[in-house]
mmCIF file of C-alpha atoms in Angstrom:
data_model
loop_
_atom_site.group_PDB
_atom_site.id
_atom_site.type_symbol
_atom_site.label_atom_id
_atom_site.label_comp_id
_atom_site.label_asym_id
_atom_site.label_seq_id
_atom_site.Cartn_x
_atom_site.Cartn_y
_atom_site.Cartn_z
ATOM 1 C CA UNK A 199 85.460 129.335 127.161
ATOM 2 C CA UNK A 200 86.496 132.738 129.131
ATOM 3 C CA UNK A 201 88.506 132.941 131.876
ATOM 4 C CA UNK A 202 87.919 135.921 133.873
ATOM 5 C CA UNK A 203 88.258 137.461 137.501
ATOM 6 C CA UNK A 204 85.443 136.069 139.641
ATOM 7 C CA UNK A 205 83.812 137.464 143.221
ATOM 8 C CA UNK A 206 82.614 135.194 145.482
ATOM 9 C CA UNK A 207 80.521 136.708 148.514
ATOM 10 C CA UNK A 208 80.590 134.767 151.764
ATOM 11 C CA UNK A 209 81.025 136.711 155.114
ATOM 12 C CA UNK A 210 77.465 137.982 156.252
ATOM 13 C CA UNK A 211 75.472 135.354 154.488
ATOM 14 C CA UNK A 212 73.589 133.452 157.351
ATOM 15 C CA UNK A 213 70.009 132.876 158.025
ATOM 16 C CA UNK A 214 70.254 134.169 161.112
ATOM 17 C CA UNK A 215 68.540 137.133 160.644
ATOM 18 C CA UNK A 216 64.924 136.037 159.540
ATOM 19 C CA UNK A 217 63.881 140.188 158.697
ATOM 20 C CA UNK A 218 66.554 140.506 156.071
ATOM 21 C CA UNK A 219 66.572 137.067 154.919
ATOM 22 C CA UNK A 220 69.901 136.204 155.904
ATOM 23 C CA UNK A 221 71.465 139.119 153.844
ATOM 24 C CA UNK A 222 73.683 141.598 156.228
ATOM 25 C CA UNK A 223 72.213 144.289 154.576
ATOM 26 C CA UNK A 224 74.804 147.182 155.113
ATOM 27 C CA UNK A 225 77.729 145.031 154.003
ATOM 28 C CA UNK A 226 75.946 143.787 150.871
ATOM 29 C CA UNK A 227 75.402 147.270 150.150
ATOM 30 C CA UNK A 228 78.591 148.834 150.712
ATOM 31 C CA UNK A 229 79.978 145.613 148.622
ATOM 32 C CA UNK A 230 77.835 146.977 145.854
ATOM 33 C CA UNK A 231 78.710 150.271 145.646
ATOM 34 C CA UNK A 232 82.687 149.698 144.632
ATOM 35 C CA UNK A 233 81.597 146.799 142.340
ATOM 36 C CA UNK A 234 79.292 149.140 140.339
ATOM 37 C CA UNK A 235 82.195 151.826 139.861
ATOM 38 C CA UNK A 236 84.078 149.184 137.983
ATOM 39 C CA UNK A 237 84.558 149.841 134.626
ATOM 40 C CA UNK A 238 83.557 146.503 133.217
ATOM 41 C CA UNK A 239 81.429 143.205 134.200
ATOM 42 C CA UNK A 240 81.728 141.740 137.099
ATOM 43 C CA UNK A 241 80.843 138.275 137.792
ATOM 44 C CA UNK A 242 79.269 137.460 141.269
ATOM 45 C CA UNK A 243 79.132 133.797 142.714
ATOM 46 C CA UNK A 244 77.183 134.285 146.288
ATOM 47 C CA UNK A 245 76.786 131.175 148.469
ATOM 48 C CA UNK A 246 78.267 128.398 146.122
ATOM 49 C CA UNK A 247 78.052 124.425 146.618
ATOM 50 C CA UNK A 248 74.833 125.018 149.156
ATOM 51 C CA UNK A 249 73.748 121.534 148.535
ATOM 52 C CA UNK A 250 76.875 120.690 150.170
ATOM 53 C CA UNK A 251 77.527 119.493 153.812
ATOM 54 C CA UNK A 252 81.273 121.016 154.516
ATOM 55 C CA UNK A 253 80.313 123.530 156.700
ATOM 56 C CA UNK A 254 79.159 126.806 154.895
ATOM 57 C CA UNK A 255 76.881 128.739 156.996
ATOM 58 C CA UNK A 256 74.445 129.104 153.705
ATOM 59 C CA UNK A 257 74.348 125.449 153.011
ATOM 60 C CA UNK A 258 71.031 123.838 153.336
ATOM 61 C CA UNK A 259 71.911 121.286 156.395
ATOM 62 C CA UNK A 260 73.294 124.315 158.495
ATOM 63 C CA UNK A 261 69.579 125.926 158.473
ATOM 64 C CA UNK A 262 67.268 123.086 158.854
ATOM 65 C CA UNK A 263 68.343 120.413 156.856
ATOM 66 C CA UNK A 264 64.890 120.226 155.484
ATOM 67 C CA UNK A 265 62.590 120.870 152.714
ATOM 68 C CA UNK A 266 62.518 124.497 154.418
ATOM 69 C CA UNK A 267 66.332 125.163 153.796
ATOM 70 C CA UNK A 268 66.287 125.915 149.881
ATOM 71 C CA UNK A 269 63.483 128.426 150.171
ATOM 72 C CA UNK A 270 65.408 130.624 152.760
ATOM 73 C CA UNK A 271 68.429 130.358 150.431
ATOM 74 C CA UNK A 272 66.153 131.565 147.602
ATOM 75 C CA UNK A 273 64.539 134.255 149.684
ATOM 76 C CA UNK A 274 68.361 135.117 150.671
ATOM 77 C CA UNK A 275 69.959 135.437 146.920
ATOM 78 C CA UNK A 276 67.166 137.590 145.791
ATOM 79 C CA UNK A 277 67.252 139.846 148.750
ATOM 80 C CA UNK A 278 71.417 140.387 147.874
ATOM 81 C CA UNK A 279 70.771 141.092 144.219
ATOM 82 C CA UNK A 280 67.852 143.351 144.988
ATOM 83 C CA UNK A 281 70.601 145.255 146.863
ATOM 84 C CA UNK A 282 73.114 145.060 144.328
ATOM 85 C CA UNK A 283 70.453 146.217 141.677
ATOM 86 C CA UNK A 284 69.207 149.191 143.707
ATOM 87 C CA UNK A 285 72.653 150.378 144.480
ATOM 88 C CA UNK A 286 73.027 150.737 140.818
ATOM 89 C CA UNK A 287 75.102 147.389 140.044
ATOM 90 C CA UNK A 288 74.151 146.866 136.895
ATOM 91 C CA UNK A 289 77.777 145.569 135.480
ATOM 92 C CA UNK A 290 77.050 142.592 138.003
ATOM 93 C CA UNK A 291 76.474 139.120 136.122
ATOM 94 C CA UNK A 292 74.908 136.399 138.889
ATOM 95 C CA UNK A 293 76.484 132.926 138.686
ATOM 96 C CA UNK A 294 74.712 130.253 140.294
ATOM 97 C CA UNK A 295 76.999 127.057 141.204
ATOM 98 C CA UNK A 296 76.054 124.136 143.225
ATOM 99 C CA UNK A 297 78.413 121.336 144.083
ATOM 100 C CA UNK A 298 77.737 118.727 141.401
ATOM 101 C CA UNK A 299 75.734 115.703 142.707
ATOM 102 C CA UNK A 300 73.832 115.539 146.266
ATOM 103 C CA UNK A 301 76.102 115.428 149.424
ATOM 104 C CA UNK A 302 73.273 113.983 151.501
ATOM 105 C CA UNK A 303 72.017 111.107 148.783
ATOM 106 C CA UNK A 304 74.354 108.648 147.056
ATOM 107 C CA UNK A 305 73.502 107.548 143.423
ATOM 108 C CA UNK A 306 70.894 109.904 141.480
ATOM 109 C CA UNK A 307 67.799 111.308 143.789
ATOM 110 C CA UNK A 308 67.220 113.831 141.354
ATOM 111 C CA UNK A 309 64.115 115.891 142.573
ATOM 112 C CA UNK A 310 62.585 113.618 144.854
ATOM 113 C CA UNK A 311 65.282 114.723 147.853
ATOM 114 C CA UNK A 312 64.915 118.383 149.476
ATOM 115 C CA UNK A 313 68.729 119.149 148.978
ATOM 116 C CA UNK A 314 68.360 118.600 144.996
ATOM 117 C CA UNK A 315 70.215 121.533 143.718
ATOM 118 C CA UNK A 316 67.227 122.889 141.477
ATOM 119 C CA UNK A 317 65.132 123.392 144.782
ATOM 120 C CA UNK A 318 67.796 126.253 145.569
ATOM 121 C CA UNK A 319 67.550 127.887 141.683
ATOM 122 C CA UNK A 320 66.805 131.503 142.464
ATOM 123 C CA UNK A 321 65.042 131.983 139.747
ATOM 124 C CA UNK A 322 65.710 132.882 136.040
ATOM 125 C CA UNK A 323 65.256 136.747 136.682
ATOM 126 C CA UNK A 324 68.103 136.602 139.297
ATOM 127 C CA UNK A 325 70.744 134.030 137.929
ATOM 128 C CA UNK A 326 72.733 135.326 134.483
ATOM 129 C CA UNK A 327 74.855 131.873 134.452
ATOM 130 C CA UNK A 328 74.225 128.368 135.835
ATOM 131 C CA UNK A 329 77.151 125.838 136.441
ATOM 132 C CA UNK A 330 78.336 123.706 139.167
ATOM 133 C CA UNK A 331 81.529 122.874 140.980
ATOM 134 C CA UNK A 332 83.606 119.798 140.415
ATOM 135 C CA UNK A 333 86.722 117.879 141.577
ATOM 136 C CA UNK A 334 87.938 114.201 140.389
ATOM 137 C CA UNK A 335 89.707 113.345 143.523
ATOM 138 C CA UNK A 336 89.391 109.169 144.172
ATOM 139 C CA UNK A 337 92.351 109.278 146.286
ATOM 140 C CA UNK A 338 91.633 112.220 148.183
ATOM 141 C CA UNK A 339 87.870 111.552 148.904
ATOM 142 C CA UNK A 340 87.759 107.898 148.057
ATOM 143 C CA UNK A 341 85.400 108.397 145.210
ATOM 144 C CA UNK A 342 85.339 106.295 141.994
ATOM 145 C CA UNK A 343 87.463 108.175 139.386
ATOM 146 C CA UNK A 344 85.774 110.445 137.090
ATOM 147 C CA UNK A 345 86.157 111.861 133.713
ATOM 148 C CA UNK A 346 85.041 115.234 133.299
ATOM 149 C CA UNK A 347 81.561 114.196 131.651
ATOM 150 C CA UNK A 348 81.315 111.514 134.718
ATOM 151 C CA UNK A 349 81.950 114.274 137.226
ATOM 152 C CA UNK A 350 79.630 116.830 136.063
ATOM 153 C CA UNK A 351 76.862 114.569 134.305
ATOM 154 C CA UNK A 352 77.069 111.022 135.085
ATOM 155 C CA UNK A 353 75.295 109.324 137.932
ATOM 156 C CA UNK A 354 77.283 110.163 140.898
ATOM 157 C CA UNK A 355 76.403 113.702 139.483
ATOM 158 C CA UNK A 356 73.257 113.596 139.660
ATOM 159 C CA UNK A 357 73.360 113.992 135.787
ATOM 160 C CA UNK A 358 73.647 118.090 136.696
ATOM 161 C CA UNK A 359 75.101 119.210 134.231
ATOM 162 C CA UNK A 360 72.641 117.723 131.671
ATOM 163 C CA UNK A 361 69.458 118.140 133.343
ATOM 164 C CA UNK A 362 70.764 122.097 133.958
ATOM 165 C CA UNK A 363 71.140 122.343 129.937
ATOM 166 C CA UNK A 364 67.217 120.854 129.807
ATOM 167 C CA UNK A 365 65.665 122.985 132.848
ATOM 168 C CA UNK A 366 67.194 125.945 131.980
ATOM 169 C CA UNK A 367 67.502 126.134 128.010
ATOM 170 C CA UNK A 368 68.805 130.155 128.068
ATOM 171 C CA UNK A 369 71.190 130.264 130.520
ATOM 172 C CA UNK A 370 74.706 129.798 129.585
ATOM 173 C CA UNK A 371 77.165 127.396 131.944
ATOM 174 C CA UNK A 372 79.741 128.628 134.161
ATOM 175 C CA UNK A 373 81.918 126.013 135.700
ATOM 176 C CA UNK A 374 82.462 127.829 138.612
ATOM 177 C CA UNK A 375 85.667 125.487 140.072
ATOM 178 C CA UNK A 376 87.002 122.467 138.438
ATOM 179 C CA UNK A 377 90.181 120.816 139.407
ATOM 180 C CA UNK A 378 91.609 116.853 139.203
ATOM 181 C CA UNK A 379 94.223 115.666 141.836
ATOM 182 C CA UNK A 380 97.492 113.260 140.591
ATOM 183 C CA UNK A 381 96.282 109.680 140.759
ATOM 184 C CA UNK A 382 98.490 106.970 140.290
ATOM 185 C CA UNK A 383 98.528 105.169 137.511
ATOM 186 C CA UNK A 384 96.453 107.926 135.676
ATOM 187 C CA UNK A 385 97.503 110.938 133.277
ATOM 188 C CA UNK A 386 96.246 114.190 134.791
ATOM 189 C CA UNK A 387 97.159 115.768 131.645
ATOM 190 C CA UNK A 388 95.020 113.427 129.520
ATOM 191 C CA UNK A 389 92.359 114.151 131.898
ATOM 192 C CA UNK A 390 92.702 118.019 131.569
ATOM 193 C CA UNK A 391 92.705 117.559 127.468
ATOM 194 C CA UNK A 392 89.690 115.665 127.576
ATOM 195 C CA UNK A 393 87.773 117.955 129.795
ATOM 196 C CA UNK A 394 88.241 120.984 127.875
ATOM 197 C CA UNK A 395 87.863 119.057 124.518
ATOM 198 C CA UNK A 396 84.311 118.213 126.327
ATOM 199 C CA UNK A 397 83.599 122.024 127.255
ATOM 200 C CA UNK A 398 84.702 123.627 124.064
ATOM 201 C CA UNK A 399 82.624 120.569 122.212
ATOM 202 C CA UNK A 400 79.739 121.710 124.166
ATOM 203 C CA UNK A 401 78.081 125.028 122.629
ATOM 204 C CA UNK A 402 76.227 125.582 126.323
ATOM 205 C CA UNK A 403 79.493 126.028 128.396
ATOM 206 C CA UNK A 404 80.861 129.645 128.423
ATOM 207 C CA UNK A 405 83.694 129.813 131.074
ATOM 208 C CA UNK A 406 85.373 127.576 133.072
ATOM 209 C CA UNK A 407 87.774 128.360 136.391
ATOM 210 C CA UNK A 408 90.161 125.830 137.517
ATOM 211 C CA UNK A 409 91.123 125.757 141.320
ATOM 212 C CA UNK A 410 94.701 126.141 141.536
ATOM 213 C CA UNK A 411 95.742 125.353 144.662
ATOM 214 C CA UNK A 412 97.391 122.597 146.685
ATOM 215 C CA UNK A 413 94.647 122.135 149.653
ATOM 216 C CA UNK A 414 93.239 118.977 150.102
ATOM 217 C CA UNK A 415 95.122 117.576 146.987
ATOM 218 C CA UNK A 416 97.694 119.298 144.753
ATOM 219 C CA UNK A 417 95.089 120.585 142.621
ATOM 220 C CA UNK A 418 97.504 122.795 140.635
ATOM 221 C CA UNK A 419 97.689 123.009 137.110
ATOM 222 C CA UNK A 420 101.610 122.610 137.068
ATOM 223 C CA UNK A 421 101.375 119.727 139.724
ATOM 224 C CA UNK A 422 103.117 117.721 137.254
ATOM 225 C CA UNK A 423 104.928 118.497 133.319
ATOM 226 C CA UNK A 424 101.747 116.590 131.557
ATOM 227 C CA UNK A 425 99.518 118.752 133.283
ATOM 228 C CA UNK A 426 101.169 122.132 132.943
ATOM 229 C CA UNK A 427 101.699 121.101 128.932
ATOM 230 C CA UNK A 428 97.954 120.028 128.723
ATOM 231 C CA UNK A 429 96.795 123.202 130.431
ATOM 232 C CA UNK A 430 98.746 125.242 128.275
ATOM 233 C CA UNK A 431 97.444 123.751 124.966
ATOM 234 C CA UNK A 432 93.811 123.735 126.004
ATOM 235 C CA UNK A 433 94.202 127.338 126.932
ATOM 236 C CA UNK A 434 95.982 127.821 123.231
ATOM 237 C CA UNK A 435 92.906 126.467 121.394
ATOM 238 C CA UNK A 436 90.892 128.958 119.116
ATOM 239 C CA UNK A 437 87.768 128.960 120.835
ATOM 240 C CA UNK A 438 88.998 130.151 124.270
ATOM 241 C CA UNK A 439 89.277 133.488 125.097
ATOM 242 C CA UNK A 440 90.884 135.477 127.729
ATOM 243 C CA UNK A 441 88.916 138.062 128.877
ATOM 244 C CA UNK A 442 85.060 138.002 129.846
ATOM 245 C CA UNK A 443 83.200 139.502 126.839
ATOM 246 C CA UNK A 444 78.998 139.867 126.944
ATOM 247 C CA UNK A 445 79.159 139.888 123.382
ATOM 248 C CA UNK A 446 80.287 135.991 123.012
ATOM 249 C CA UNK A 447 77.485 134.671 125.275
#
């Protein structure tokens, strides 16, 4: 597991300009040039949580809300990757991170639903890392309490992590966002310890990013003494590295 700064591309991503496959070409080109000059690897996560339903311009629900939306997303992603490559940004690694589960369908509909995460996958030639975003927030969102394993690979997750590992066997995994709330009667520190045990034991997971904010809930790692202690202990594990290294992947 290798913590590393991640750049997310949000502004300028819209599907209103079909000729440009939804990408604002000039801003993307301008962004690619300074990134190409960075002395090191840059992890780039464009248009995350595309299978969600919370007001992102690039989500399928905002672009037809039907089976045509994923194809438009794929076209836009490929266009973006092409722009970065054309501008010599060979130090960029592209990270594909849907939201865990399917925001438009309960249970585990899998490939039968148009909003299934795999329909948005741009293709092996355009993605370096796969992963997902997930939050354990039963009080915040009135959902069941989920362990890390439930959250990313259980039924409510549409078995996403398990499916990814099988479907894309050559792609290492970066959990692009993860966090847990302070749930009454539960120990967030224990949740963190278990989550990192699971990740370290999974040889395919090479990175994870904790969403360290007080937003819908207090997701921060230091929201309690137990939480902060568990996180420090997790980060001290021998297999957890502090810097990204292509040679470790």
